[in-house]
Amino acid sequence: MERGPGERTASALFAGFRALGLFSSDIPHAVRFSALKRRFYVTTCVGKSFHTYDVQKLSLVAVSNSLPQDICCMAADGRLVFAAYGNVFSAFARNKEVVHTFKGHKAEIHLLQPFGDHVISVDTDSVLIIWHIYSEEEYLQLPFDKSVFKISAILHPSTYLNKILLGSEQGSLQLWNVKSNKLLYTFAGWKVGVTALQQAPAVDVVAVGLMSGQVIIHNIKFDETLMKFRQDWGPITSISFRTDGHPVMAAGSPCGHIGLWDLEDKKLINQMRNAHSTAIAGLTFLHREPLLVTNGADNALRIWIFDGPAGEGRLLRFRMGHSAPLTRIRYYGQNGQQILSASQDGTLQSFSTVHEKFNKSLGHGLINKKRVKRKGLQNTMSVRLPPVTEFAAEEARESDWDGIVACHQGKLSCSTWNYQRSTIGAHFLRPAGLKTDSTTATAVDITSCGNFAVIGLSSGAVDVYNMQSGIHRGSFGRDQAHKGSVRGVAVDGLNQLTITAGSEGVLKFWNFKNKVLIHSMSLDSSPKLMLLHRDSGILGLALDDFSISVLDIETRKIVREFSGHQGQINDMTFSPDGRWLISASMDCSIRTWDLPSGCLIDSFLLDSAPLNVTMSPTGDFLATSHVDHLGVYLWSNISLYSVVSLRPLPTDYVPSVVMLPGTCQTQDVELSEETVEPSEEMIEYDSPEQLNEQLVTLSLLPESRWKNLLNLDVIKKKNKPKEPPKVPKSAPFFIPTIPGLVPRYAAPEQNNDPQQSKVVNLGILAQKSDFCLKLEEGLVNNKYEAAVNLLKELGPSGIETELRSLSPDCGGSVGIMKSFLKMIGTMLDRKRDFELAQAYLALFLKLHLKMLPSEPVLLEEMTKLSSQLEENWIHLQLLFNQSLCVLNYIKSALL
């Protein structure tokens, strides 16, 4: 059944698997203590789901199921995790599945507060609703006039039964009894909006964070301010107190700094500057432990330990991804387990597809690493390199010297990086005589041996550098390789050929060793990027007219041309075997082109344009990065574990939008039902018993059914036992003895009168078998399919018995023997079951050769069969000789 062009629901080749490198968002984390396991757990939001980590090792414990929208607020108690999205929030059990959903708000929820068997939610319209958790019913609804009292913070003061403290953007605070629905007290405030409320270790004392950067330690029982602190970093984002015997309070800020205040001396004792590169979303001191948990919108979760003499905190454990959108991703190595990614935050990181514990950061690029170490600079922003725009990596000599070369935004020099040491390398590769500030490095490649780096510049020059020493080893062309900017460089697998592409629309082939131009060819349009598959020698070129050209570097000719993208092509990748070319474009589509057939075989759309795409060297995953996304998204290759149709897509095919995968790989269970559907469009091919009437066709029976038919007597003789098995006689209950002084057992009596078996030869009285009956029918209607099928079902011994019974001595007749010969002739005419016909005929001749010459009818039939056999064998022998001749030529000739 043919499907319409728009009926396929998703990609036929790729299914969303999971996202890598996502750890935190701008939503404050939640810390929980498991009394059963005696451990602390921290929960962070990641898009539509949340992660739960064990604080002891910061290992990922669970990933929740996805919600319909991004989480906008989160809270937790000892049993459940509450997550809000839009005007709805849900309760999760076991950090995984939704058990309760609460609907009733008309605006977006921005505050949640667990309250025993109840939970309190506040929306942006300042409507407060108290819910009973297990019945999911409203217990109380308190609307506030947001122009007078817009709720910005909520707290349940310790030991205050049924009471909550509300802070407002107008600056005032209110204490409510939610059971009696009464306003108990209104605090005038400090005429500045309240941003954070936190219970102090002392009863009746609350810390109030303000928009002005002040932290007020206030006694709510007597409405007295105990102390005030001020931070000049902007509004207070979160507050926490140490409870391990040190009177210290930590306050977060929007610029990523954390202030530590001594409550006894009432002074600032330490500053944790740049704890996060963005605002501190949440910070929590673990109960009775010197550990501080922080998270921020920079996609980082960090744990700090306070074990220094001055009370300063040092980083103990962390989980960190990129804090800005990615610029480049590539698989590293040949095992398909590491993905190198560069980001606009200036870092180079490696993400493992196996487990998060194998992730590592190669850090920021520094202009002068030795100077930073020597002077001990804390603020390295002034010496950091710009973001990496292009990089190439090769693991061949990674243990000896640097194996990664990176181009930086707006920089002429390229940096080297060492993957094993996880740091920037020792060399900056740049031409010695060039001093113009406008020239930048635009393309880079490393040879497969890891010894040389080839770098293309915006001025058109292409230079070669030694990776071990960083020394310049020559340039292609006299002054420059291209008149325009270099858009791509590539070196083949044997370091024989270098290919460069220029923005002027020219592709050039150079000898790698002596830097001599071998060939130059013009392209239809200016190239955007270039990609070489070294194993097959296939070169992919994405052009500015949104088309793709594929060249063979041996013949230097265009072998395939693809068109169909409606936007700029951002990246391309080859499958490991070189059969597929996968392209990502600004039209939000990812397309898969089949190179042997030259057709588009898969296409799907995404809600965010893909910037990078790379295929695993093992072919199991496709990795993508997208505009304004911080993660690396993995797509599993469906063709590895199920049958996929690779039929070309029609020209009017409209791809459907596919959602990006989440951080939980178990979500693929939902997608598996969709991925089954495209397989229905495949036409199930049933191979016929014979492809063509002129072709000699063999049966599908195993060799044991026909190969040893002529040697059955030898096999039976070998398998015949030397003597018949003796049945042991059962011992009598009382063993007989011979009377006498010495007791002796009586010997068993010998039976010297053996009975001789008399076999009666039934001869003509034997009943005819089904095979004989079918042969008799074949004499009448000349149809022998049923007789052949009966023989196919029999084993070698059964076949011999049937053929032996064809003779008149064993119950058969001359007519049945003639019918059998006609059956063999029919099989030879139809050229089906060819080897069976030969084997059956050979056994027939062996059994009845003495009788055949005495019957003229059988002699006549034998003459016809002989001519048929000779004709067939002459034809087959000719084909065999031709094939053997070609094989011998290929083996011996120097091609």
Short mmCIF file of C-alpha atoms in Angstrom, two decimals, residues 719-729:
data_model
loop_
_atom_site.label_atom_id
_atom_site.label_comp_id
_atom_site.label_asym_id
_atom_site.label_seq_id
_atom_site.Cartn_x
_atom_site.Cartn_y
_atom_site.Cartn_z
CA ASN A 719 26.99 -47.74 11.62
CA LYS A 720 26.02 -51.41 11.99
CA PRO A 721 26.73 -52.69 15.52
CA LYS A 722 29.29 -55.49 15.87
CA GLU A 723 26.90 -57.59 17.95
CA PRO A 724 23.30 -57.18 18.95
CA PRO A 725 22.72 -55.55 22.32
CA LYS A 726 22.35 -58.03 25.15
CA VAL A 727 19.51 -57.51 27.55
CA PRO A 728 20.72 -58.25 31.11
CA LYS A 729 18.66 -60.93 32.75
#
